[in-house]
Tab-separated table of C-alpha atoms and ligand atoms in Angstrom:
chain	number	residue	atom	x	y	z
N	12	UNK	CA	98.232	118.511	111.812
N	13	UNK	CA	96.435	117.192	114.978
N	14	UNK	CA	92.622	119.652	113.903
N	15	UNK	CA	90.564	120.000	111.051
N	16	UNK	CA	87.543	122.473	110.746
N	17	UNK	CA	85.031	122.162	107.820
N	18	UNK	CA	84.009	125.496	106.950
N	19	UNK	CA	81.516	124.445	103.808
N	20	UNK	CA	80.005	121.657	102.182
N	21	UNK	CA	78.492	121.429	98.540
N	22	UNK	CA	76.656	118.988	97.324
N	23	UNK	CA	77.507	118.972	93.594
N	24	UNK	CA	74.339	117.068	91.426
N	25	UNK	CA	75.702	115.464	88.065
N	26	UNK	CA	74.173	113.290	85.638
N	27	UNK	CA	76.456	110.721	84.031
N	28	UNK	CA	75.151	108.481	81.221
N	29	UNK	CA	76.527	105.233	80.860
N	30	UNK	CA	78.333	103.899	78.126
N	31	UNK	CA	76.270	101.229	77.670
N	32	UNK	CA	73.755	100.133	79.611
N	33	UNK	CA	74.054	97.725	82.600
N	34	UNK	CA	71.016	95.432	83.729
N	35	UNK	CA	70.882	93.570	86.432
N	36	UNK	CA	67.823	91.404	87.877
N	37	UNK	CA	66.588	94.852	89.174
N	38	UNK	CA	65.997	95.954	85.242
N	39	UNK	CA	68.685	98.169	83.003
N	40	UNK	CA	70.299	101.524	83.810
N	41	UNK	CA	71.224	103.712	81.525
N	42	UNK	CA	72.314	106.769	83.671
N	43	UNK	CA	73.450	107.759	87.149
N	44	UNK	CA	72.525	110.788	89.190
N	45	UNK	CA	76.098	111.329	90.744
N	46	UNK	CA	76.191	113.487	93.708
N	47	UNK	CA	79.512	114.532	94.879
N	48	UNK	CA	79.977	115.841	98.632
N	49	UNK	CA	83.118	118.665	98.322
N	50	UNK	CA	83.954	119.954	101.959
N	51	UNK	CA	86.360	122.507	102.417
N	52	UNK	CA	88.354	123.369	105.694
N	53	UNK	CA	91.183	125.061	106.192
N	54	UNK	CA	93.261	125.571	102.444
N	55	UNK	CA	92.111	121.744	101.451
N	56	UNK	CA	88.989	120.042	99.686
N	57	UNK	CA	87.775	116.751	100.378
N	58	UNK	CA	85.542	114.867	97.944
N	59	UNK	CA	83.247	112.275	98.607
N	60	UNK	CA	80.494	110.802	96.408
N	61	UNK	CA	76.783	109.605	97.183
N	62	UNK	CA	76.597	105.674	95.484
N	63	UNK	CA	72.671	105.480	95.753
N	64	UNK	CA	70.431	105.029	92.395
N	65	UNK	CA	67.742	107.216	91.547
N	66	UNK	CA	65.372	104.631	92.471
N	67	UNK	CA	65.182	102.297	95.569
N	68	UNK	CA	65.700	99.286	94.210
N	69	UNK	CA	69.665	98.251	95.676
N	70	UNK	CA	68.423	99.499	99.028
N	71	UNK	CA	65.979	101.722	100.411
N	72	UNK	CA	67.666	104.562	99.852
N	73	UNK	CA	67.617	107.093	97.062
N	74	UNK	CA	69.525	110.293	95.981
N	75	UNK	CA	66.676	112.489	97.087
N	76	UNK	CA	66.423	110.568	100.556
N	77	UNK	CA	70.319	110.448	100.664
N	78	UNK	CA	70.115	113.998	99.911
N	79	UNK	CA	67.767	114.948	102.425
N	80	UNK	CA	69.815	113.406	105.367
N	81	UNK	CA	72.639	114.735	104.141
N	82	UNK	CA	71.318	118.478	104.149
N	83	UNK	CA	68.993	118.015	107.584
N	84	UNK	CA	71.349	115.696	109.791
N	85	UNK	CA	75.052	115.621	108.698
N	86	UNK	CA	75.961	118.463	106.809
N	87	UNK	CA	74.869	120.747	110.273
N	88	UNK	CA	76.723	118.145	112.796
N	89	UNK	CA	80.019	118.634	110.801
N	90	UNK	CA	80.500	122.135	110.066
N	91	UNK	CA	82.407	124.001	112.249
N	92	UNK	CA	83.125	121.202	114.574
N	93	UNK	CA	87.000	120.218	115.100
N	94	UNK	CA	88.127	116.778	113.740
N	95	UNK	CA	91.041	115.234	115.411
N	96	UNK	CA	90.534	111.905	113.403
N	97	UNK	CA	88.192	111.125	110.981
N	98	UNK	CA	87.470	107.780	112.683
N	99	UNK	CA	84.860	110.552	114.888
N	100	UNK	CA	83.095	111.616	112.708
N	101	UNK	CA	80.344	108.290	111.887
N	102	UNK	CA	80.591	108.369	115.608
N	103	UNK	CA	78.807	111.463	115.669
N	104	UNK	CA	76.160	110.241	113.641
N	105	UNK	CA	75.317	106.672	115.666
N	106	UNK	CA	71.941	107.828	116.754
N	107	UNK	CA	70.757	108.216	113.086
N	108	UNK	CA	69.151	104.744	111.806
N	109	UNK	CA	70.261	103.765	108.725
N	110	UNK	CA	71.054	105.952	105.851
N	111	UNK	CA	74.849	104.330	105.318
N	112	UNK	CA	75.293	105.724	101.518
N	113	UNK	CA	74.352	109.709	102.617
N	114	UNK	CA	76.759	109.109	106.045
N	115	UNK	CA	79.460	107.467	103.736
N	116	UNK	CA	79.093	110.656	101.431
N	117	UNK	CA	79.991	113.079	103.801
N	118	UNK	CA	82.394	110.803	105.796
N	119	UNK	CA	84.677	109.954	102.791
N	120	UNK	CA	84.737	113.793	101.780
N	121	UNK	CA	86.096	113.803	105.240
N	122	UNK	CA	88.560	111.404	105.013
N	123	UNK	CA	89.720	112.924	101.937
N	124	UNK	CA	90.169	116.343	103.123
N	125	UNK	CA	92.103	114.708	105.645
N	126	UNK	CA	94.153	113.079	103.858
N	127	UNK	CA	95.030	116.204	101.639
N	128	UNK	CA	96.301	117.983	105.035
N	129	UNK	CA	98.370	116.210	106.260
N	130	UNK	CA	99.448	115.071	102.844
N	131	UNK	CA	99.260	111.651	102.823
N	132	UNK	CA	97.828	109.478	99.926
N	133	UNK	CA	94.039	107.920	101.255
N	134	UNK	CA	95.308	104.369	100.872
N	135	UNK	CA	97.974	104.847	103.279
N	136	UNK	CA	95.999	106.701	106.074
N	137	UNK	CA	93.897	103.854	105.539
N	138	UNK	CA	96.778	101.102	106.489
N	139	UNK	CA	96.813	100.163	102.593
N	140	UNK	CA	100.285	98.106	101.815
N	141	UNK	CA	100.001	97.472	98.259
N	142	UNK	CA	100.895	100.228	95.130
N	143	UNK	CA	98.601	98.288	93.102
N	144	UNK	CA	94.852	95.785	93.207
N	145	UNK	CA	93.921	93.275	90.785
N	146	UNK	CA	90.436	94.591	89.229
N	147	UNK	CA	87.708	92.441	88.035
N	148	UNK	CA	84.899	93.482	86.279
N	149	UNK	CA	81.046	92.929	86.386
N	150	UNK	CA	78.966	91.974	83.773
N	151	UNK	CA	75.374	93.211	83.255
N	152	UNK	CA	72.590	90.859	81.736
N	153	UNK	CA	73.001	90.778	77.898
N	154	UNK	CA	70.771	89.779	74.985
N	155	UNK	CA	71.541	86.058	75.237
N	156	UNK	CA	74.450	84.370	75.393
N	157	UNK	CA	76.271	85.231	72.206
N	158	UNK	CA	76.116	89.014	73.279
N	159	UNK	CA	77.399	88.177	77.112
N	160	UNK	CA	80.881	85.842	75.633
N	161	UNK	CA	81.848	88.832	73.325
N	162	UNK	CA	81.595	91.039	76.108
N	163	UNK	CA	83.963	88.488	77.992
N	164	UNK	CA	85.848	87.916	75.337
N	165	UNK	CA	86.415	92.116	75.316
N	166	UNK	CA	87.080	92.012	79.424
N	167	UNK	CA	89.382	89.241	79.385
N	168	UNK	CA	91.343	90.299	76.543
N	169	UNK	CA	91.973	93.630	78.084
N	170	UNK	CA	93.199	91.478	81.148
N	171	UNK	CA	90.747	91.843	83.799
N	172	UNK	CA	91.338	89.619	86.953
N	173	UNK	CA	88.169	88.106	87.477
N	174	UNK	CA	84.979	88.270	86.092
N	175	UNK	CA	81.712	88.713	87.515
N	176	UNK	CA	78.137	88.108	85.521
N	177	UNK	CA	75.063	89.363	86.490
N	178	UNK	CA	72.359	86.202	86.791
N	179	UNK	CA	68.692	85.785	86.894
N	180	UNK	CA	65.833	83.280	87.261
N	181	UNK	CA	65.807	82.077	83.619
N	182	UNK	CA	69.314	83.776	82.584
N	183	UNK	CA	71.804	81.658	84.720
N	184	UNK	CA	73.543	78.595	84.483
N	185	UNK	CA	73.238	78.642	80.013
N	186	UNK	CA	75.547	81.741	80.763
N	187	UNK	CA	77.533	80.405	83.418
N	188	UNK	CA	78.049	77.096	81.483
N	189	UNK	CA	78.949	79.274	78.359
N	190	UNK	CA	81.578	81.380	80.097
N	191	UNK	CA	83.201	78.428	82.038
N	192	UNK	CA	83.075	76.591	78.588
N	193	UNK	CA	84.999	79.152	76.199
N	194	UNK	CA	87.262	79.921	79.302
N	195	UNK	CA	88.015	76.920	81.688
N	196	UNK	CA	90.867	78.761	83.936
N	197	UNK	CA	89.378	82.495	84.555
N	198	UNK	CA	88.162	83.423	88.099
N	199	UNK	CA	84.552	83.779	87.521
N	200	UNK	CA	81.939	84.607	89.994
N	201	UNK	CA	77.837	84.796	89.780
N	202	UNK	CA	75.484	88.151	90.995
N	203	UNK	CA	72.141	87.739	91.371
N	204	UNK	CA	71.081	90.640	93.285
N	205	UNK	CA	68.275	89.125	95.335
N	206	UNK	CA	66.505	87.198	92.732
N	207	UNK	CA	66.159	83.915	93.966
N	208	UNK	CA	64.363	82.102	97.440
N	209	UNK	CA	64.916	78.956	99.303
N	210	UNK	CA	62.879	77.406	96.603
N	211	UNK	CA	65.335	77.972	93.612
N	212	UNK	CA	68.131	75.782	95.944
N	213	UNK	CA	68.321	72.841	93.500
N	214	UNK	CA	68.643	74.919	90.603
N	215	UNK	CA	71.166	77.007	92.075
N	216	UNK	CA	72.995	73.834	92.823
N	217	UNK	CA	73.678	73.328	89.155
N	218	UNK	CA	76.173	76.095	89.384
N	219	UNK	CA	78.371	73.756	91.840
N	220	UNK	CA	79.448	72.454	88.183
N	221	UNK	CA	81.166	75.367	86.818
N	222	UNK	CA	83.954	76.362	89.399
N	223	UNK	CA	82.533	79.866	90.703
N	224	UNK	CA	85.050	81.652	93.013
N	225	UNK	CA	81.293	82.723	94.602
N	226	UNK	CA	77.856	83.094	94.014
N	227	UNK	CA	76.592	86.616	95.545
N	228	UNK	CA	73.586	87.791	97.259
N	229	UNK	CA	71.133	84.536	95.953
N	230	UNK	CA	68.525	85.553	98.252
N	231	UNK	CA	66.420	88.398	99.678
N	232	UNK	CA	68.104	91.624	100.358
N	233	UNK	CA	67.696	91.340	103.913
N	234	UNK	CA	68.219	87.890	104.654
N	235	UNK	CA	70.976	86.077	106.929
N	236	UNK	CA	68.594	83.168	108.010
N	237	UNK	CA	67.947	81.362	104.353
N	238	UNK	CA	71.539	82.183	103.649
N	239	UNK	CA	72.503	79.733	106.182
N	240	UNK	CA	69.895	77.402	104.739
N	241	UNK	CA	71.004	77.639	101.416
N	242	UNK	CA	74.664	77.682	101.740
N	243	UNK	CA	75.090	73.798	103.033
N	244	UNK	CA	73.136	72.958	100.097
N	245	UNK	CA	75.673	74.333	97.340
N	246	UNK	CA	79.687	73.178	97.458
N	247	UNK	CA	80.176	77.092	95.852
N	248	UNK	CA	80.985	79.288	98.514
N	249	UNK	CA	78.071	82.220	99.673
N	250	UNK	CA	79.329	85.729	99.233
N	251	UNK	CA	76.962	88.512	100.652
N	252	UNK	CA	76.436	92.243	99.453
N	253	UNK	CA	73.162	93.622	99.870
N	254	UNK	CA	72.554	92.440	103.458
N	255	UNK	CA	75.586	93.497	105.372
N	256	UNK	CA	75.535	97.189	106.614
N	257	UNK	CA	78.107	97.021	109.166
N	258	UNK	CA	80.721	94.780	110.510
N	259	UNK	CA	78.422	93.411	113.188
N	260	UNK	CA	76.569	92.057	110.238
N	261	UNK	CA	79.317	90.452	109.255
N	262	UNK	CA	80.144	88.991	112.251
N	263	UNK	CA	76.258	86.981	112.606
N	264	UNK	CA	76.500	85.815	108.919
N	265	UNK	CA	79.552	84.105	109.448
N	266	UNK	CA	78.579	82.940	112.940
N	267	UNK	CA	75.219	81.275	111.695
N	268	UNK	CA	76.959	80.075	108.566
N	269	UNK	CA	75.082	82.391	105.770
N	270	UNK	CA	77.948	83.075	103.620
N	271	UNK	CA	82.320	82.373	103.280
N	272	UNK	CA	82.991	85.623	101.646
N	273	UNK	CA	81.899	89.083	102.066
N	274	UNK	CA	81.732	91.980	99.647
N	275	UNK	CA	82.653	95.216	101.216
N	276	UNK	CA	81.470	98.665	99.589
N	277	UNK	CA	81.970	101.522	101.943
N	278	UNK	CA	78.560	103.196	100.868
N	279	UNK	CA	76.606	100.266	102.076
N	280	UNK	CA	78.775	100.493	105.369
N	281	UNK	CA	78.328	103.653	105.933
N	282	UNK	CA	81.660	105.179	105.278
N	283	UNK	CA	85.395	104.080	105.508
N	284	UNK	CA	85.653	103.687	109.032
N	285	UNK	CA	83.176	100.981	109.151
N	286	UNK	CA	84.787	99.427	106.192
N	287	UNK	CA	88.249	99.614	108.417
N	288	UNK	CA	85.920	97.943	111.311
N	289	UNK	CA	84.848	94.664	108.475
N	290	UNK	CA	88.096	94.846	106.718
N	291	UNK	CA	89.989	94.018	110.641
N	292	UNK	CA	87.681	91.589	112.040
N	293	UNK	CA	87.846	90.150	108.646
N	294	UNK	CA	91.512	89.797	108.631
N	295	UNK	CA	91.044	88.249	112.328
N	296	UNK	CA	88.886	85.394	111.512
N	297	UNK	CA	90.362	85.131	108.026
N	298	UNK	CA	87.257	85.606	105.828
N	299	UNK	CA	88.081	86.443	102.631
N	300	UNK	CA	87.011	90.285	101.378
N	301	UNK	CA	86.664	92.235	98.240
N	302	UNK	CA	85.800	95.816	97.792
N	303	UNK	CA	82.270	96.213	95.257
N	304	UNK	CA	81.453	98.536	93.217
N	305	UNK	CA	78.164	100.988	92.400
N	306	UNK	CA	79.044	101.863	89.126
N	307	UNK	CA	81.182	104.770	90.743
N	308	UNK	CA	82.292	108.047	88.618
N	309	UNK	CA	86.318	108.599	88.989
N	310	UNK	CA	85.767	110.347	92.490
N	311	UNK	CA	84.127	106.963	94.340
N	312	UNK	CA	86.570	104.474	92.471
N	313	UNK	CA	89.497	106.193	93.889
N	314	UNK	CA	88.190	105.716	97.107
N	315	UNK	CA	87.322	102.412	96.504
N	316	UNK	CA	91.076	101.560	94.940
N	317	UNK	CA	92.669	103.285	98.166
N	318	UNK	CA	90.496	100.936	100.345
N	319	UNK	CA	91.846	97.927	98.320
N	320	UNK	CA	95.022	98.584	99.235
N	321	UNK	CA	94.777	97.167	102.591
N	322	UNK	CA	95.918	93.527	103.261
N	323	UNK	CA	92.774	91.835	104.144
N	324	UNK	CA	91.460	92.189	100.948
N	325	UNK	CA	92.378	89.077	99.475
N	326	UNK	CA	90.185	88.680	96.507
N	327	UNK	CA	90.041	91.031	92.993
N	328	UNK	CA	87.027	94.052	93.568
N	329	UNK	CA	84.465	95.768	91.172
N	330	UNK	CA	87.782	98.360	90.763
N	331	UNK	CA	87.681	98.096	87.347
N	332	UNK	CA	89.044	101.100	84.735
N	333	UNK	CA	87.022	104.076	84.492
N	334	UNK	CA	86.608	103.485	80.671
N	335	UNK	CA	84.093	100.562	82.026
N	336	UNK	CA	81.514	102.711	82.555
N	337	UNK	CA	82.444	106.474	81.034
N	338	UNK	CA	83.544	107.532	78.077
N	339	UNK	CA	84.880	110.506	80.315
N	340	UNK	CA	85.662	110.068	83.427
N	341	UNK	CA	85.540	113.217	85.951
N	342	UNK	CA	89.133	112.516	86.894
N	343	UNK	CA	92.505	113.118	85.105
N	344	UNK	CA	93.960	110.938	84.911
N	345	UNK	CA	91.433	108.435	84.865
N	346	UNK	CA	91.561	104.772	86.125
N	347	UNK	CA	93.572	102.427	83.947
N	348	UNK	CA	94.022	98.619	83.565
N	349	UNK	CA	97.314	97.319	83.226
N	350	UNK	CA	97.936	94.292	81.097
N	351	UNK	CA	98.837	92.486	84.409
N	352	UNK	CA	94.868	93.263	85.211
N	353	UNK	CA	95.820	95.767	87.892
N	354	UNK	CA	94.969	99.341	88.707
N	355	UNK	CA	97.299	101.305	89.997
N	356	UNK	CA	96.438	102.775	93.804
N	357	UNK	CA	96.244	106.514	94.142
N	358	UNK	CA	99.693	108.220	95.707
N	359	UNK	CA	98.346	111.862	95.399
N	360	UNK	CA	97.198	112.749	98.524
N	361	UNK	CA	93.227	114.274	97.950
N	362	UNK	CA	90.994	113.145	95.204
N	363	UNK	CA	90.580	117.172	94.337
N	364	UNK	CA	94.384	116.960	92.871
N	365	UNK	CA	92.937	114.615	90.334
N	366	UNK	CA	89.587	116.318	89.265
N	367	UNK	CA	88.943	117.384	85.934
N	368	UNK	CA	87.084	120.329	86.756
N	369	UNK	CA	85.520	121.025	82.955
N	370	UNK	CA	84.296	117.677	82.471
N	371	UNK	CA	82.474	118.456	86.107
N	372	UNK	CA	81.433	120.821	85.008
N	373	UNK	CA	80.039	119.524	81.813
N	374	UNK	CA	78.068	116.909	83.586
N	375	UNK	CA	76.515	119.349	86.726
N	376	UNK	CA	72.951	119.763	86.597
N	377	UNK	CA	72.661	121.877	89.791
N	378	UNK	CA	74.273	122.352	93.036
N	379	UNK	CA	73.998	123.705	96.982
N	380	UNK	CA	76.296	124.852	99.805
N	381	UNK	CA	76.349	124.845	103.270
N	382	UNK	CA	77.939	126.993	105.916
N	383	UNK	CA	80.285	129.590	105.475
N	384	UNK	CA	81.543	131.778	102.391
N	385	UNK	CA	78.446	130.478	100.216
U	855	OSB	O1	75.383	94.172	93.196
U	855	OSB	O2	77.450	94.569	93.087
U	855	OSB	C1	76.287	94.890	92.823
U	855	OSB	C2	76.273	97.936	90.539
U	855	OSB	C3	75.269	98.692	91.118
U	855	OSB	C4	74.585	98.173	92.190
U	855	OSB	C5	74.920	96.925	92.704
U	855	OSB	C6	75.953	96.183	92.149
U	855	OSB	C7	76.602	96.686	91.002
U	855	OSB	C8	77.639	95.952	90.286
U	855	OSB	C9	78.648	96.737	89.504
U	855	OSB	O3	77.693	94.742	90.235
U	855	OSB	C10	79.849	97.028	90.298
U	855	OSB	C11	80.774	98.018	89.626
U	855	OSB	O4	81.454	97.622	88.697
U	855	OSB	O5	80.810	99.189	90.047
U	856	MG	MG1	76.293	92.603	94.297
């Protein structure tokens, strides 16, 4: 199989409610409006799925912006036109600012497709080496501290890797200290999505005390610059999130010292091939890299798991078991843990092979096709 032709894309709109909710300093979520990107070529589907909120409050984009560039730039510049690699096709779309999570959509559907051609399981297309990733798991903002060490207590007993807690300006190192103190020997990292400045440096630096494998994204969503301010000022390593949309980004944090570690989700990147682009130079310079997560139905977290797979990425991810966040998954068979705090990578080639197609269905609020056959 050298050529692949997408004849039609859907855009499949869910809503999936949370199990419980999950707050973060951005304020709780209790839902997600999942939209899932299903392009067919020749015989084969490919799935991808959209990880922006409903709001702009991660980034600036939305689904109804994602949406919008999806139907008015990508879905027209894809159908119809021969793929000899899906490394083209964010090539295509270079002269369209921005926009990573609607591009990564559409891209990963691509990928997938692909990889159901030529049957060959994602992960390995990808250059992924290993049959199975450690998962962590992240944490939302509880009511007080009692309520955040049961839910540890529940995570670690089921034998996640590493765990990750959400932190705020007046919710941070009480519930670090807490954690570190029931548990002395777990990996444990810190989130604060953007909710501190320069100013909150000597507070932060009471973390230094409690052993984090990281503290992510302290400051502005933006930033570099006060990264590398802030980052000689703690002994816990920087890792960044919300401020690196493509390797080159990766490349000037590092260079002007902003962070050690880097936190690689393929929607923020734009798609895989980016991802493949950090995930290299990573390896090269030896930064150490972790795949995120965006509270991802089945169809995004098997992505996510394939990308794991690949060498560079040295450190446990937001892959965590799809009973995290669902009560039902939309895949069969859904993400597990194993007591060894793994999940097991994908070796079906094509997410479609795995869909549950009535609990899609039972979650689909509308949907829209483009090209032919609609
Ligand atoms: O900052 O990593 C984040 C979820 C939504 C948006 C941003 C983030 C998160 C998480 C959860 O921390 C990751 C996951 O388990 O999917
Ligand atoms: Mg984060």
């Amino acid at each position: 199989m050298t050529n692949m032709r997408i004849e039609r894309i859907e855009l499949l709109h869910l809503t999936m409610r949370l199990r419980e909710q999950f707050v973060t300093s951005f304020g709780p979520q209790h839902e997600r409006d999942v939209v899932l990107v299903r392009v067919r070529a020749e015989g084969v589907d490919g799935w991808g799925e959209l990880v922006a909120g409903r709001d702009p409050i991660y980034s600036e984009e939305t689904v109804a912006t994602a949406v919008t560039i999806m139907r008015d730039h990508l879905v027209g510049s894809v159908i119809g036109r021969p793929i000899d690699d899906p490394r083209q096709v964010h090539t295509w779309w270079r002269w369209i600012r921005g926009n990573p999570m609607a591009k990564a959509a559409v891209e990963m559907a691509v990928w997938d497709a692909w990889s159901a051609a030529v049957d060959k399981p994602l992960a390995a297309l990808l250059g992924g080496t290993r049959t199975a990733v450690p998962a962590g798991v992240s944490i939302g903002l509880q009511d007080g501290t009692a309520a955040l060490l049961d839910r540890v207590d529940g995570f670690v007993g089921q034998g996640y890797a590493r765990i990750k807690v959400k932190i705020a300006p007046g919710s941070d190192v009480g519930l670090v200290a807490a954690v570190r103190g029931r548990y002395p020997d777990i990996a444990l990292m810190a989130d604060a999505n953007s909710a501190y400045t320069l100013g909150d440096a000597g507070h932060l630096a009471k973390l230094d005390a409690f052993d984090l494998t990281m503290i992510e994204q302290p400051l502005a969503h933006d930033d570099i610059i006060d990264h590398a301010t802030l980052s000689p000022q703690l002994r816990t390593p920087l890792c960044l999130d919300e401020s690196i949309r493509s390797a080159a980004d990766a490349r000037r944090a590092l260079q002007v010292g902003a962070c050690a570690i880097i936190n690689c989700k393929p929607g923020r990147l734009g798609g895989l091939a980016e991802s493949l682009a950090l995930h290299d130079w990573a390896v090269g310079v030896g930064v150490p890299l972790w795949v995120g997560g965006m509270l991802e139905s089945g169809v995004g977290r098997l992505h996510n798991i394939a990308l794991a797979s690949l060498p560079g990425f040295t450190l446990p991810g937001d892959t965590s078991a799809s009973d995290r966040y669902w009560d039902s998954d939309i895949i069969d068979p859904a993400v597990t843990l194993s007591p060894a705090g793994t999940v097991a990578v994908p070796t079906v080639a094509g997410v479609g092979a795995m869909i549950d197609h009535s609990l899609l269905r039972s979650a689909l609020v509308h949907s829209e096709s483009f090209g032919a056959g609609r």
